[in-house]
C-alpha positions as a printed NumPy array, in Angstrom:
array([[ 96.99 ,  93.215, 115.526],
       [ 96.903,  91.894, 118.976],
       [ 99.119,  94.422, 119.827],
       [ 97.089,  97.366, 118.547],
       [ 93.992,  95.908, 120.054],
       [ 95.685,  96.039, 123.278],
       [ 97.122,  99.7  , 123.29 ],
       [ 94.702, 101.218, 126.237],
       [ 92.661, 104.861, 125.841],
       [ 91.44 , 104.868, 122.77 ],
       [ 88.998, 107.467, 123.312],
       [ 90.779, 111.083, 122.251],
       [ 91.586, 113.737, 124.69 ],
       [ 89.874, 116.657, 123.218],
       [ 91.193, 120.228, 122.899],
       [ 88.224, 121.366, 121.864],
       [ 85.308, 118.743, 122.474],
       [ 84.289, 117.138, 119.676],
       [ 86.068, 118.944, 117.249],
       [ 90.073, 119.031, 117.808],
       [ 91.524, 116.147, 119.828],
       [ 94.91 , 116.715, 121.039],
       [ 98.03 , 116.159, 118.95 ],
       [ 96.2  , 116.068, 116.027],
       [ 96.117, 118.442, 113.144],
       [ 93.162, 120.807, 111.295],
       [ 93.267, 122.495, 107.881],
       [ 91.278, 125.342, 107.802],
       [ 89.989, 126.446, 104.406],
       [ 88.085, 129.189, 103.458],
       [ 87.785, 132.081, 100.581],
       [ 89.886, 135.162, 101.102],
       [ 88.724, 137.477, 103.513],
       [ 86.059, 134.794, 104.907],
       [ 87.189, 135.455, 108.073],
       [ 89.545, 132.572, 109.001],
       [ 92.072, 134.227, 110.527],
       [ 89.177, 136.138, 113.175],
       [ 88.157, 132.693, 113.642],
       [ 91.867, 131.234, 114.678],
       [ 92.252, 134.326, 116.665],
       [ 88.836, 132.996, 118.604],
       [ 90.279, 129.517, 118.984],
       [ 93.563, 130.612, 120.174],
       [ 91.612, 132.891, 122.784],
       [ 89.406, 130.071, 124.218],
       [ 92.147, 127.519, 124.309],
       [ 94.277, 129.957, 126.327],
       [ 92.026, 130.816, 128.487],
       [ 89.824, 127.777, 128.794],
       [ 87.309, 128.748, 127.625],
       [ 84.321, 127.419, 125.129],
       [ 85.111, 127.766, 121.52 ],
       [ 81.709, 127.868, 119.681],
       [ 79.883, 126.769, 122.474],
       [ 82.322, 123.852, 123.22 ],
       [ 84.273, 123.132, 126.14 ],
       [ 88.354, 123.155, 125.797],
       [ 91.773, 122.376, 127.496],
       [ 93.403, 125.175, 128.57 ],
       [ 96.93 , 125.521, 127.338],
       [ 99.279, 127.716, 125.924],
       [ 98.901, 128.574, 122.131],
       [101.583, 129.769, 119.585],
       [100.233, 131.635, 116.294],
       [102.713, 131.484, 113.469],
       [101.788, 134.604, 111.743],
       [103.026, 134.989, 107.903],
       [100.444, 136.213, 106.344],
       [ 98.922, 139.203, 108.103],
       [101.095, 142.949, 108.246],
       [101.107, 144.042, 111.55 ],
       [ 98.908, 146.752, 111.342],
       [ 96.21 , 144.715, 110.004],
       [ 96.521, 142.209, 113.449],
       [ 96.466, 145.63 , 115.271],
       [ 93.136, 146.952, 113.947],
       [ 91.42 , 143.566, 114.309],
       [ 92.557, 143.182, 117.809],
       [ 91.791, 147.137, 118.733],
       [ 88.329, 146.359, 117.555],
       [ 87.661, 143.526, 119.517],
       [ 88.909, 144.902, 122.811],
       [ 86.675, 147.97 , 122.173],
       [ 83.826, 145.634, 121.6  ],
       [ 84.592, 143.994, 125.368],
       [ 86.199, 140.565, 123.833],
       [ 88.548, 139.998, 126.51 ],
       [ 92.323, 139.213, 124.792],
       [ 94.232, 138.292, 127.944],
       [ 95.525, 134.788, 128.512],
       [ 98.819, 132.654, 126.852],
       [ 98.635, 133.708, 123.241],
       [102.262, 134.265, 121.735],
       [103.25 , 134.973, 118.318],
       [105.857, 133.56 , 116.018],
       [106.602, 136.485, 113.254],
       [109.3  , 138.021, 111.423],
       [110.184, 141.256, 112.414],
       [110.623, 142.322, 108.615],
       [107.978, 139.763, 106.306],
       [109.105, 141.207, 103.282],
       [112.66 , 140.655, 103.936],
       [112.412, 137.059, 104.918],
       [109.981, 135.766, 102.413],
       [109.963, 133.476, 100.784],
       [109.963, 130.777, 103.47 ],
       [110.214, 127.322, 102.655],
       [109.474, 124.686, 105.224],
       [111.981, 122.146, 103.573],
       [114.789, 124.667, 104.522],
       [116.856, 123.882, 107.721],
       [116.425, 127.699, 108.38 ],
       [113.346, 127.87 , 108.266],
       [112.718, 124.931, 110.429],
       [114.873, 125.869, 112.421],
       [113.329, 128.933, 113.304],
       [110.174, 127.135, 114.045],
       [111.414, 124.545, 116.518],
       [112.791, 127.424, 118.242],
       [109.535, 129.287, 118.224],
       [108.36 , 126.637, 120.192],
       [111.356, 125.072, 122.512],
       [112.299, 128.953, 123.284],
       [108.809, 130.028, 124.175],
       [108.753, 131.812, 127.946],
       [106.286, 132.985, 130.118],
       [106.199, 136.859, 130.017],
       [105.55 , 137.039, 133.507],
       [107.798, 134.542, 135.018],
       [110.552, 133.749, 132.414],
       [109.375, 129.799, 133.094],
       [109.749, 127.838, 129.497],
       [106.225, 127.336, 128.268],
       [104.898, 124.301, 125.953],
       [102.132, 125.13 , 124.041],
       [ 99.207, 122.898, 123.434],
       [ 97.938, 124.536, 120.237],
       [100.027, 125.817, 116.929],
       [ 98.186, 127.907, 114.306],
       [ 99.777, 128.528, 111.087],
       [ 98.769, 131.189, 109.104],
       [ 99.17 , 130.416, 106.103],
       [100.562, 127.557, 104.758],
       [101.078, 129.443, 101.036],
       [103.289, 131.803, 102.895],
       [105.434, 128.6  , 104.274],
       [105.911, 126.957, 101.373],
       [107.866, 127.38 ,  98.032],
       [106.411, 125.081,  95.618],
       [103.189, 124.04 ,  93.544],
       [100.118, 123.833,  95.386],
       [ 98.855, 121.138,  92.486],
       [101.758, 119.336,  92.984],
       [101.669, 116.238,  95.244],
       [105.337, 115.817,  94.368],
       [105.691, 119.441,  95.865],
       [102.85 , 119.407,  98.837],
       [103.208, 115.577, 100.452],
       [106.981, 116.72 , 101.849],
       [105.928, 120.002, 102.612],
       [102.906, 119.073, 104.655],
       [104.747, 115.935, 106.59 ],
       [107.432, 118.494, 107.328],
       [105.234, 120.453, 108.621],
       [103.524, 119.023, 111.152],
       [106.501, 116.574, 111.982],
       [108.076, 119.786, 113.513],
       [105.227, 119.911, 116.419],
       [104.73 , 116.469, 117.471],
       [103.345, 116.751, 120.623],
       [100.979, 119.952, 119.841],
       [ 97.57 , 120.038, 117.977],
       [ 98.332, 121.921, 114.883],
       [ 95.68 , 124.339, 112.873],
       [ 97.124, 124.958, 109.575],
       [ 95.034, 127.973, 107.403],
       [ 94.768, 127.719, 103.696],
       [ 92.242, 128.887, 100.63 ],
       [ 89.396, 127.103,  99.137],
       [ 89.592, 128.469,  95.606],
       [ 87.773, 125.251,  94.36 ],
       [ 84.527, 126.553,  95.77 ],
       [ 82.631, 127.757,  93.469],
       [ 78.756, 128.987,  94.078],
       [ 76.236, 131.544,  93.63 ],
       [ 76.343, 133.304,  97.371],
       [ 72.419, 133.729,  96.214],
       [ 71.533, 130.318,  95.852],
       [ 74.57 , 127.886,  97.854],
       [ 74.392, 124.245,  98.038],
       [ 72.744, 122.612, 101.256],
       [ 76.021, 120.903, 101.659],
       [ 79.508, 121.009, 100.712],
       [ 82.572, 118.406, 100.909],
       [ 85.46 , 120.473, 102.649],
       [ 87.646, 118.255, 101.293],
       [ 86.914, 118.951,  97.694],
       [ 86.575, 122.789,  98.197],
       [ 90.236, 123.044,  99.402],
       [ 92.833, 124.685,  96.66 ],
       [ 95.593, 122.58 ,  95.382],
       [ 96.256, 118.982,  95.38 ],
       [ 94.325, 116.125,  97.825],
       [ 98.307, 115.723,  99.325],
       [ 97.03 , 119.13 , 101.502],
       [ 94.344, 117.537, 102.859],
       [ 95.521, 113.494, 102.937],
       [ 97.846, 114.636, 105.999],
       [ 95.732, 116.256, 108.52 ],
       [ 93.671, 114.75 , 110.726],
       [ 90.669, 117.129, 110.024],
       [ 89.579, 119.513, 107.449],
       [ 87.548, 122.589, 108.301],
       [ 85.913, 125.064, 105.788],
       [ 84.721, 128.205, 105.926],
       [ 82.143, 129.376, 103.571],
       [ 79.043, 132.038, 104.117],
       [ 78.255, 131.712, 107.889],
       [ 78.798, 127.853, 108.223],
       [ 81.839, 125.831, 109.605],
       [ 82.11 , 122.429, 107.945],
       [ 83.898, 119.717, 109.409],
       [ 84.946, 116.178, 107.977],
       [ 88.023, 114.49 , 109.857],
       [ 89.203, 110.948, 111.301],
       [ 87.64 , 111.743, 114.953],
       [ 83.44 , 111.805, 114.787],
       [ 81.027, 112.134, 111.95 ],
       [ 80.972, 115.417, 109.607],
       [ 79.283, 118.241, 110.85 ],
       [ 78.01 , 121.662, 109.843],
       [ 77.972, 124.449, 112.712],
       [ 76.086, 127.564, 111.708],
       [ 77.921, 130.692, 112.455],
       [ 76.818, 134.617, 113.266],
       [ 78.747, 137.575, 113.109],
       [ 79.067, 139.052, 116.084],
       [ 80.729, 142.329, 117.492],
       [ 84.037, 143.276, 115.476],
       [ 83.342, 140.154, 113.358],
       [ 83.959, 137.564, 115.721],
       [ 81.949, 134.259, 115.358],
       [ 79.411, 132.82 , 117.498],
       [ 76.589, 130.539, 117.501],
       [ 72.914, 131.929, 116.519],
       [ 70.536, 132.811, 119.677]])
């Protein structure tokens, strides 16, 4: 125990102040069409540009977005709408995406070919101007169901999937997008507080492995994790559906 007590620098280095420490993992859950992907785009751009994310300072660095969910026209439409609304989209954000999603599906993180593709997406990342190698500080995987072949309600299936996925990115912060199908309430009379861990779809092996769980329902971002107290961040929908803080 004395060796653990002697470890220096126990305070985390924050990638996003008080939300995401460097080299940790986040599971982002929410209902379909709840704005999870847009929130991920905002996070990616904020970190890539070293600008605030939801009012919190960030540590600047390249970002890799592993996009296995949204089709290319959908991504283009969202980004075009954001650019037309005056949102600055410049920054070292890179997208890893098979050229033909349908042909490559199904993916399985437990297959060596899938692991190699993800490892190569990191190690072969290059600056588009200089050609110099880049090491991402943040990796966003959209979405868990698209990279795992297994029963999400089975601990036997999901624990090795979650563990393998996170072990592929040992020096990055990782955000994994998932669903929250257990989130059932009347939108006109929502509860005053929601436990993000209990709302996530599937077996508890999915929520046990990440360091932090986020939940995005009804204009609120709930967070629960190992680094600090739980929080509720009220959001408002801004231009092009991007999220901001209430004025």
